Short mmCIF file of N, CA and C in Angstrom, two decimals:
data_model
loop_
_atom_site.label_atom_id
_atom_site.label_comp_id
_atom_site.label_asym_id
_atom_site.label_seq_id
_atom_site.Cartn_x
_atom_site.Cartn_y
_atom_site.Cartn_z
N MET A 1 6.50 -30.41 -8.65
CA MET A 1 5.15 -30.06 -9.00
C MET A 1 4.79 -30.80 -10.27
N ASP A 2 3.55 -31.26 -10.29
CA ASP A 2 3.05 -31.88 -11.50
C ASP A 2 1.60 -31.47 -11.67
N VAL A 3 1.19 -31.40 -12.91
CA VAL A 3 -0.19 -31.04 -13.24
C VAL A 3 -0.83 -32.23 -13.91
N THR A 4 -2.05 -32.54 -13.50
CA THR A 4 -2.78 -33.62 -14.15
C THR A 4 -4.22 -33.18 -14.38
N ARG A 5 -4.83 -33.73 -15.37
CA ARG A 5 -6.22 -33.42 -15.72
C ARG A 5 -7.11 -34.50 -15.13
N VAL A 6 -8.16 -34.10 -14.44
CA VAL A 6 -9.10 -35.04 -13.84
C VAL A 6 -10.48 -34.76 -14.42
N PRO A 7 -11.07 -35.74 -15.11
CA PRO A 7 -12.41 -35.51 -15.69
C PRO A 7 -13.47 -35.53 -14.60
N PHE A 8 -14.53 -34.76 -14.79
CA PHE A 8 -15.65 -34.79 -13.85
C PHE A 8 -16.42 -36.09 -13.94
N LEU A 9 -16.55 -36.61 -15.14
CA LEU A 9 -17.40 -37.77 -15.34
C LEU A 9 -16.54 -39.01 -15.53
N LEU A 10 -16.52 -39.86 -14.54
CA LEU A 10 -15.80 -41.12 -14.63
C LEU A 10 -16.81 -42.22 -14.89
N GLU A 11 -16.44 -43.20 -15.67
CA GLU A 11 -17.35 -44.28 -16.03
C GLU A 11 -17.91 -44.95 -14.78
N GLY A 12 -19.24 -45.06 -14.74
CA GLY A 12 -19.90 -45.72 -13.62
C GLY A 12 -20.11 -44.85 -12.40
N CYS A 13 -19.74 -43.58 -12.48
CA CYS A 13 -19.88 -42.68 -11.33
C CYS A 13 -20.90 -41.60 -11.61
N GLN A 14 -21.49 -41.09 -10.54
CA GLN A 14 -22.41 -39.96 -10.67
C GLN A 14 -21.60 -38.71 -11.02
N PRO A 15 -22.08 -37.86 -11.95
CA PRO A 15 -21.32 -36.66 -12.32
C PRO A 15 -21.13 -35.73 -11.13
N GLY A 16 -19.93 -35.21 -10.97
CA GLY A 16 -19.62 -34.28 -9.91
C GLY A 16 -18.30 -34.64 -9.27
N PHE A 17 -18.04 -34.06 -8.10
CA PHE A 17 -16.82 -34.40 -7.39
C PHE A 17 -17.05 -34.30 -5.90
N VAL A 18 -16.17 -34.93 -5.12
CA VAL A 18 -16.30 -35.01 -3.68
C VAL A 18 -15.09 -34.35 -3.05
N VAL A 19 -15.33 -33.60 -1.98
CA VAL A 19 -14.24 -33.00 -1.23
C VAL A 19 -14.35 -33.47 0.21
N SER A 20 -13.23 -33.80 0.81
CA SER A 20 -13.22 -34.25 2.19
C SER A 20 -12.01 -33.65 2.88
N SER A 21 -12.16 -33.37 4.16
CA SER A 21 -11.02 -32.88 4.94
C SER A 21 -10.14 -34.05 5.35
N GLY A 22 -10.60 -35.27 5.06
CA GLY A 22 -9.80 -36.45 5.38
C GLY A 22 -10.02 -36.97 6.79
N SER A 23 -10.90 -36.32 7.57
CA SER A 23 -11.08 -36.73 8.96
C SER A 23 -12.18 -37.76 9.13
N GLY A 24 -12.91 -38.06 8.07
CA GLY A 24 -13.95 -39.08 8.21
C GLY A 24 -14.99 -38.97 7.12
N ILE A 25 -15.77 -40.02 6.97
CA ILE A 25 -16.74 -40.06 5.88
C ILE A 25 -17.86 -39.04 6.06
N ASP A 26 -18.17 -38.67 7.29
CA ASP A 26 -19.28 -37.75 7.54
C ASP A 26 -19.02 -36.33 7.05
N ASP A 27 -17.78 -35.96 6.85
CA ASP A 27 -17.49 -34.59 6.44
C ASP A 27 -17.33 -34.43 4.93
N LYS A 28 -17.63 -35.47 4.17
CA LYS A 28 -17.51 -35.39 2.71
C LYS A 28 -18.74 -34.70 2.12
N ILE A 29 -18.52 -33.89 1.12
CA ILE A 29 -19.64 -33.26 0.42
C ILE A 29 -19.52 -33.55 -1.05
N PHE A 30 -20.63 -33.69 -1.71
CA PHE A 30 -20.68 -33.96 -3.13
C PHE A 30 -21.13 -32.69 -3.83
N ALA A 31 -20.43 -32.30 -4.86
CA ALA A 31 -20.77 -31.09 -5.61
C ALA A 31 -21.15 -31.47 -7.02
N PRO A 32 -22.44 -31.49 -7.34
CA PRO A 32 -22.84 -31.79 -8.71
C PRO A 32 -22.44 -30.64 -9.64
N PHE A 33 -22.39 -30.90 -10.91
CA PHE A 33 -22.06 -29.84 -11.86
C PHE A 33 -23.03 -29.85 -13.02
N ASN A 34 -22.95 -28.83 -13.79
CA ASN A 34 -23.80 -28.62 -14.95
C ASN A 34 -23.68 -29.81 -15.92
N ARG A 35 -24.81 -30.40 -16.29
CA ARG A 35 -24.80 -31.57 -17.18
C ARG A 35 -24.18 -31.26 -18.54
N ARG A 36 -24.25 -30.00 -18.98
CA ARG A 36 -23.63 -29.64 -20.27
C ARG A 36 -22.11 -29.72 -20.20
N ALA A 37 -21.59 -29.81 -19.01
CA ALA A 37 -20.14 -29.77 -18.83
C ALA A 37 -19.53 -31.16 -18.65
N GLN A 38 -20.18 -32.19 -19.18
CA GLN A 38 -19.71 -33.54 -18.94
C GLN A 38 -18.32 -33.83 -19.49
N ARG A 39 -17.90 -33.08 -20.50
CA ARG A 39 -16.56 -33.31 -21.05
C ARG A 39 -15.50 -32.48 -20.32
N LEU A 40 -15.92 -31.72 -19.37
CA LEU A 40 -14.99 -30.87 -18.64
C LEU A 40 -14.36 -31.62 -17.47
N GLY A 41 -13.35 -31.02 -16.94
CA GLY A 41 -12.69 -31.57 -15.76
C GLY A 41 -11.99 -30.46 -15.03
N VAL A 42 -11.11 -30.82 -14.17
CA VAL A 42 -10.29 -29.85 -13.45
C VAL A 42 -8.83 -30.20 -13.69
N SER A 43 -7.98 -29.23 -13.48
CA SER A 43 -6.54 -29.48 -13.45
C SER A 43 -6.12 -29.45 -11.99
N VAL A 44 -5.26 -30.37 -11.62
CA VAL A 44 -4.75 -30.42 -10.26
C VAL A 44 -3.25 -30.19 -10.32
N LEU A 45 -2.79 -29.15 -9.63
CA LEU A 45 -1.36 -28.87 -9.50
C LEU A 45 -0.95 -29.42 -8.15
N ALA A 46 -0.21 -30.51 -8.16
CA ALA A 46 0.20 -31.16 -6.92
C ALA A 46 1.65 -30.82 -6.61
N SER A 47 1.88 -30.38 -5.39
CA SER A 47 3.23 -30.06 -4.93
C SER A 47 3.65 -31.12 -3.92
N ILE A 48 4.82 -31.68 -4.12
CA ILE A 48 5.31 -32.70 -3.19
C ILE A 48 6.78 -32.46 -2.87
N CYS A 49 7.18 -32.94 -1.70
CA CYS A 49 8.59 -32.92 -1.33
C CYS A 49 8.85 -34.09 -0.39
N ASP A 50 10.10 -34.31 -0.07
CA ASP A 50 10.44 -35.44 0.78
C ASP A 50 10.65 -35.05 2.23
N ASN A 51 10.20 -33.86 2.63
CA ASN A 51 10.37 -33.38 3.99
C ASN A 51 9.01 -33.35 4.68
N ASP A 52 8.85 -34.13 5.73
CA ASP A 52 7.56 -34.23 6.43
C ASP A 52 7.14 -32.94 7.10
N GLU A 53 8.09 -32.09 7.41
CA GLU A 53 7.76 -30.80 8.03
C GLU A 53 7.23 -29.81 7.00
N VAL A 54 7.77 -29.84 5.81
CA VAL A 54 7.42 -28.88 4.76
C VAL A 54 6.16 -29.30 4.00
N GLN A 55 6.00 -30.59 3.73
CA GLN A 55 4.93 -31.08 2.86
C GLN A 55 3.54 -30.53 3.19
N PRO A 56 3.11 -30.50 4.46
CA PRO A 56 1.75 -30.01 4.74
C PRO A 56 1.54 -28.54 4.38
N HIS A 57 2.60 -27.81 4.16
CA HIS A 57 2.49 -26.39 3.82
C HIS A 57 2.49 -26.13 2.32
N LEU A 58 2.86 -27.14 1.53
CA LEU A 58 2.93 -26.94 0.09
C LEU A 58 1.54 -26.78 -0.50
N PRO A 59 1.41 -25.87 -1.46
CA PRO A 59 0.09 -25.65 -2.05
C PRO A 59 -0.35 -26.79 -2.96
N GLN A 60 -1.61 -27.16 -2.83
CA GLN A 60 -2.27 -28.12 -3.70
C GLN A 60 -3.40 -27.34 -4.35
N ILE A 61 -3.42 -27.28 -5.66
CA ILE A 61 -4.32 -26.37 -6.36
C ILE A 61 -5.24 -27.14 -7.30
N ILE A 62 -6.51 -26.79 -7.25
CA ILE A 62 -7.50 -27.33 -8.17
C ILE A 62 -7.96 -26.17 -9.04
N VAL A 63 -7.81 -26.30 -10.36
CA VAL A 63 -8.19 -25.24 -11.29
C VAL A 63 -9.51 -25.65 -11.95
N VAL A 64 -10.54 -24.83 -11.77
CA VAL A 64 -11.90 -25.14 -12.22
C VAL A 64 -12.37 -24.07 -13.19
N ALA A 65 -13.01 -24.49 -14.28
CA ALA A 65 -13.59 -23.54 -15.23
C ALA A 65 -14.94 -23.06 -14.72
N GLU A 66 -15.20 -21.77 -14.85
CA GLU A 66 -16.46 -21.20 -14.35
C GLU A 66 -17.68 -21.76 -15.06
N LYS A 67 -17.53 -22.24 -16.29
CA LYS A 67 -18.69 -22.79 -16.99
C LYS A 67 -19.04 -24.19 -16.50
N ALA A 68 -18.19 -24.80 -15.70
CA ALA A 68 -18.42 -26.16 -15.24
C ALA A 68 -19.11 -26.23 -13.88
N VAL A 69 -18.79 -25.30 -13.00
CA VAL A 69 -19.27 -25.35 -11.62
C VAL A 69 -19.70 -23.95 -11.19
N PRO A 70 -20.87 -23.79 -10.58
CA PRO A 70 -21.30 -22.47 -10.12
C PRO A 70 -20.35 -21.89 -9.07
N ARG A 71 -20.16 -20.59 -9.10
CA ARG A 71 -19.26 -19.91 -8.16
C ARG A 71 -19.63 -20.21 -6.70
N ARG A 72 -20.92 -20.25 -6.37
CA ARG A 72 -21.34 -20.51 -4.98
C ARG A 72 -20.89 -21.90 -4.52
N THR A 73 -20.86 -22.85 -5.46
CA THR A 73 -20.40 -24.20 -5.12
C THR A 73 -18.91 -24.17 -4.80
N ILE A 74 -18.16 -23.43 -5.59
CA ILE A 74 -16.71 -23.32 -5.36
C ILE A 74 -16.44 -22.68 -4.01
N ARG A 75 -17.16 -21.61 -3.68
CA ARG A 75 -16.96 -20.96 -2.37
C ARG A 75 -17.21 -21.95 -1.24
N GLY A 76 -18.29 -22.73 -1.36
CA GLY A 76 -18.59 -23.72 -0.34
C GLY A 76 -17.52 -24.79 -0.22
N LEU A 77 -16.97 -25.21 -1.35
CA LEU A 77 -15.90 -26.21 -1.35
C LEU A 77 -14.63 -25.64 -0.73
N GLN A 78 -14.27 -24.42 -1.11
CA GLN A 78 -13.04 -23.82 -0.61
C GLN A 78 -13.08 -23.68 0.91
N GLU A 79 -14.23 -23.35 1.45
CA GLU A 79 -14.36 -23.21 2.91
C GLU A 79 -14.10 -24.53 3.63
N ARG A 80 -14.35 -25.64 2.97
CA ARG A 80 -14.19 -26.95 3.59
C ARG A 80 -12.83 -27.59 3.33
N CYS A 81 -12.04 -26.99 2.48
CA CYS A 81 -10.73 -27.55 2.14
C CYS A 81 -9.70 -27.23 3.23
N PRO A 82 -8.70 -28.08 3.37
CA PRO A 82 -7.58 -27.75 4.26
C PRO A 82 -6.91 -26.45 3.78
N ASP A 83 -6.17 -25.80 4.66
CA ASP A 83 -5.56 -24.51 4.35
C ASP A 83 -4.63 -24.53 3.14
N ASN A 84 -3.99 -25.66 2.88
CA ASN A 84 -3.04 -25.70 1.77
C ASN A 84 -3.69 -26.07 0.43
N VAL A 85 -5.00 -26.32 0.43
CA VAL A 85 -5.72 -26.63 -0.81
C VAL A 85 -6.41 -25.37 -1.30
N HIS A 86 -6.12 -25.00 -2.53
CA HIS A 86 -6.66 -23.77 -3.11
C HIS A 86 -7.46 -24.14 -4.36
N ILE A 87 -8.62 -23.53 -4.49
CA ILE A 87 -9.42 -23.72 -5.70
C ILE A 87 -9.38 -22.43 -6.48
N TRP A 88 -8.82 -22.52 -7.69
CA TRP A 88 -8.76 -21.36 -8.59
C TRP A 88 -9.89 -21.49 -9.59
N TYR A 89 -10.63 -20.43 -9.74
CA TYR A 89 -11.84 -20.42 -10.55
C TYR A 89 -11.65 -19.40 -11.66
N GLY A 90 -11.77 -19.83 -12.92
CA GLY A 90 -11.56 -18.90 -14.02
C GLY A 90 -12.20 -19.36 -15.30
N LYS A 91 -11.84 -18.69 -16.38
CA LYS A 91 -12.42 -18.99 -17.70
C LYS A 91 -12.15 -20.42 -18.14
N SER A 92 -10.99 -20.93 -17.78
CA SER A 92 -10.59 -22.26 -18.23
C SER A 92 -10.04 -23.05 -17.05
N SER A 93 -10.10 -24.37 -17.16
CA SER A 93 -9.51 -25.20 -16.11
C SER A 93 -8.10 -25.67 -16.50
N TRP A 94 -7.62 -25.20 -17.62
CA TRP A 94 -6.26 -25.54 -18.05
C TRP A 94 -5.28 -24.58 -17.42
N THR A 95 -4.08 -25.05 -17.12
CA THR A 95 -3.07 -24.16 -16.58
C THR A 95 -2.48 -23.32 -17.70
N SER A 96 -2.03 -22.14 -17.35
CA SER A 96 -1.45 -21.20 -18.31
C SER A 96 -0.18 -20.63 -17.70
N ALA A 97 0.53 -19.83 -18.47
CA ALA A 97 1.73 -19.15 -17.95
C ALA A 97 1.34 -18.24 -16.79
N ALA A 98 0.21 -17.54 -16.90
CA ALA A 98 -0.24 -16.66 -15.82
C ALA A 98 -0.53 -17.47 -14.55
N ALA A 99 -1.16 -18.64 -14.72
CA ALA A 99 -1.44 -19.50 -13.56
C ALA A 99 -0.14 -20.01 -12.95
N MET A 100 0.84 -20.32 -13.77
CA MET A 100 2.13 -20.78 -13.25
C MET A 100 2.83 -19.69 -12.46
N LYS A 101 2.75 -18.45 -12.94
CA LYS A 101 3.35 -17.34 -12.19
C LYS A 101 2.66 -17.16 -10.84
N GLU A 102 1.35 -17.29 -10.82
CA GLU A 102 0.61 -17.20 -9.56
C GLU A 102 0.98 -18.36 -8.64
N TYR A 103 1.14 -19.55 -9.21
CA TYR A 103 1.57 -20.71 -8.43
C TYR A 103 2.93 -20.44 -7.77
N LEU A 104 3.86 -19.87 -8.52
CA LEU A 104 5.19 -19.58 -7.97
C LEU A 104 5.10 -18.59 -6.81
N ARG A 105 4.27 -17.57 -6.94
CA ARG A 105 4.10 -16.60 -5.84
C ARG A 105 3.51 -17.29 -4.61
N LEU A 106 2.52 -18.14 -4.83
CA LEU A 106 1.91 -18.87 -3.72
C LEU A 106 2.91 -19.83 -3.08
N LEU A 107 3.68 -20.52 -3.90
CA LEU A 107 4.70 -21.44 -3.39
C LEU A 107 5.69 -20.69 -2.51
N LYS A 108 6.17 -19.56 -2.97
CA LYS A 108 7.12 -18.76 -2.18
C LYS A 108 6.49 -18.35 -0.85
N HIS A 109 5.24 -17.92 -0.89
CA HIS A 109 4.53 -17.52 0.34
C HIS A 109 4.41 -18.70 1.30
N CYS A 110 4.04 -19.86 0.78
CA CYS A 110 3.87 -21.04 1.62
C CYS A 110 5.18 -21.53 2.23
N LEU A 111 6.28 -21.28 1.54
CA LEU A 111 7.60 -21.74 2.00
C LEU A 111 8.35 -20.69 2.82
N PHE A 112 7.77 -19.52 3.00
CA PHE A 112 8.47 -18.41 3.64
C PHE A 112 9.11 -18.81 4.98
N ALA A 113 8.39 -19.55 5.81
CA ALA A 113 8.89 -19.94 7.13
C ALA A 113 10.09 -20.89 7.06
N PHE A 114 10.33 -21.47 5.90
CA PHE A 114 11.40 -22.47 5.77
C PHE A 114 12.61 -21.94 4.98
N LEU A 115 12.51 -20.73 4.46
CA LEU A 115 13.56 -20.23 3.56
C LEU A 115 14.90 -20.01 4.25
N ASP A 116 14.91 -19.88 5.56
CA ASP A 116 16.19 -19.74 6.26
C ASP A 116 16.94 -21.07 6.36
N ARG A 117 16.22 -22.18 6.12
CA ARG A 117 16.83 -23.51 6.22
C ARG A 117 16.90 -24.28 4.90
N PHE A 118 16.01 -23.93 3.97
CA PHE A 118 15.91 -24.69 2.73
C PHE A 118 15.89 -23.76 1.53
N GLU A 119 16.49 -24.22 0.44
CA GLU A 119 16.40 -23.51 -0.83
C GLU A 119 15.34 -24.19 -1.68
N PRO A 120 14.32 -23.44 -2.11
CA PRO A 120 13.28 -24.08 -2.92
C PRO A 120 13.80 -24.46 -4.30
N ILE A 121 13.61 -25.72 -4.66
CA ILE A 121 13.95 -26.22 -5.98
C ILE A 121 12.68 -26.86 -6.54
N LEU A 122 12.27 -26.38 -7.68
CA LEU A 122 11.03 -26.83 -8.29
C LEU A 122 11.34 -27.66 -9.53
N TYR A 123 10.95 -28.93 -9.48
CA TYR A 123 11.06 -29.82 -10.63
C TYR A 123 9.73 -29.79 -11.37
N MET A 124 9.78 -29.57 -12.66
CA MET A 124 8.55 -29.61 -13.46
C MET A 124 8.86 -30.04 -14.87
N ASP A 125 7.84 -30.56 -15.54
CA ASP A 125 8.05 -31.04 -16.89
C ASP A 125 8.16 -29.88 -17.88
N ALA A 126 8.43 -30.20 -19.11
CA ALA A 126 8.73 -29.20 -20.13
C ALA A 126 7.49 -28.72 -20.88
N ALA A 127 6.33 -28.75 -20.24
CA ALA A 127 5.12 -28.21 -20.88
C ALA A 127 5.37 -26.74 -21.22
N PRO A 128 4.91 -26.27 -22.37
CA PRO A 128 5.19 -24.90 -22.80
C PRO A 128 4.82 -23.83 -21.76
N GLN A 129 3.71 -24.02 -21.06
CA GLN A 129 3.30 -23.02 -20.07
C GLN A 129 4.20 -23.04 -18.83
N HIS A 130 4.96 -24.10 -18.63
CA HIS A 130 5.88 -24.18 -17.50
C HIS A 130 7.21 -23.50 -17.81
N ILE A 131 7.63 -23.58 -19.06
CA ILE A 131 9.00 -23.16 -19.37
C ILE A 131 9.08 -21.87 -20.18
N CYS A 132 7.98 -21.16 -20.30
CA CYS A 132 8.06 -19.89 -21.05
C CYS A 132 8.90 -18.89 -20.26
N ARG A 133 9.43 -17.92 -20.97
CA ARG A 133 10.35 -16.94 -20.38
C ARG A 133 9.76 -16.24 -19.16
N ARG A 134 8.49 -15.84 -19.24
CA ARG A 134 7.85 -15.11 -18.12
C ARG A 134 7.82 -15.95 -16.85
N VAL A 135 7.55 -17.23 -16.98
CA VAL A 135 7.49 -18.12 -15.81
C VAL A 135 8.88 -18.31 -15.22
N LEU A 136 9.86 -18.58 -16.07
CA LEU A 136 11.22 -18.81 -15.58
C LEU A 136 11.81 -17.54 -14.96
N GLN A 137 11.52 -16.38 -15.53
CA GLN A 137 11.99 -15.13 -14.94
C GLN A 137 11.33 -14.87 -13.59
N SER A 138 10.05 -15.19 -13.50
CA SER A 138 9.34 -15.03 -12.24
C SER A 138 9.95 -15.92 -11.16
N ALA A 139 10.24 -17.16 -11.50
CA ALA A 139 10.87 -18.08 -10.55
C ALA A 139 12.22 -17.53 -10.09
N GLN A 140 12.99 -17.01 -11.02
CA GLN A 140 14.29 -16.46 -10.67
C GLN A 140 14.15 -15.27 -9.72
N ARG A 141 13.22 -14.36 -10.02
CA ARG A 141 12.98 -13.21 -9.14
C ARG A 141 12.56 -13.63 -7.73
N LEU A 142 11.80 -14.73 -7.65
CA LEU A 142 11.30 -15.21 -6.36
C LEU A 142 12.32 -16.07 -5.61
N GLY A 143 13.44 -16.36 -6.25
CA GLY A 143 14.46 -17.18 -5.61
C GLY A 143 14.14 -18.67 -5.61
N ILE A 144 13.37 -19.11 -6.58
CA ILE A 144 13.03 -20.52 -6.71
C ILE A 144 13.83 -21.10 -7.87
N ARG A 145 14.68 -22.05 -7.56
CA ARG A 145 15.47 -22.70 -8.62
C ARG A 145 14.57 -23.68 -9.35
N VAL A 146 14.63 -23.66 -10.68
CA VAL A 146 13.78 -24.53 -11.49
C VAL A 146 14.65 -25.56 -12.19
N ILE A 147 14.20 -26.80 -12.12
CA ILE A 147 14.82 -27.90 -12.86
C ILE A 147 13.76 -28.43 -13.80
N ILE A 148 14.06 -28.39 -15.09
CA ILE A 148 13.10 -28.86 -16.11
C ILE A 148 13.38 -30.32 -16.42
N ILE A 149 12.35 -31.14 -16.34
CA ILE A 149 12.46 -32.55 -16.71
C ILE A 149 12.13 -32.63 -18.20
N PRO A 150 13.01 -33.18 -19.01
CA PRO A 150 12.80 -33.20 -20.46
C PRO A 150 11.50 -33.91 -20.87
N ALA A 151 11.00 -33.49 -22.01
CA ALA A 151 9.80 -34.12 -22.59
C ALA A 151 10.03 -35.63 -22.72
N GLN A 152 8.98 -36.39 -22.54
CA GLN A 152 8.98 -37.85 -22.64
C GLN A 152 9.73 -38.52 -21.47
N ALA A 153 10.14 -37.75 -20.46
CA ALA A 153 10.87 -38.34 -19.32
C ALA A 153 10.02 -38.40 -18.06
N THR A 154 8.78 -37.92 -18.13
CA THR A 154 7.94 -37.96 -16.92
C THR A 154 6.87 -39.02 -17.04
#
């Protein structure tokens, strides 16, 4: 799993973001956002693995701040996303320890059908919100082994 920050406003682009199911250009929708929120962005929690059977089930999460995008826009976007793409809407678009604990619960749920064959191992960097005691204890309770990649190594 890795988290990256994606700004809403990219140089030379119209403010907003596009969501597509990947099946063709006709199904893409553009979601404009509040002009006051030009310095805002989203956080994307990307889950990857090397197993073609498991990968489509891994959660892909977009964390959006409520001050950046209207709730009705988020509902419309979520309805058009593939089942494994989740949009989390809250006070901030930054990930937190609470968000990481929720991610772990979702990851366990998404992997449930594979737990008889695979042991979940989660590699993540040493960001403070990833390695706090509450997050690591939650992972242990859920049966997810965590491997921390040292700072400056990602």
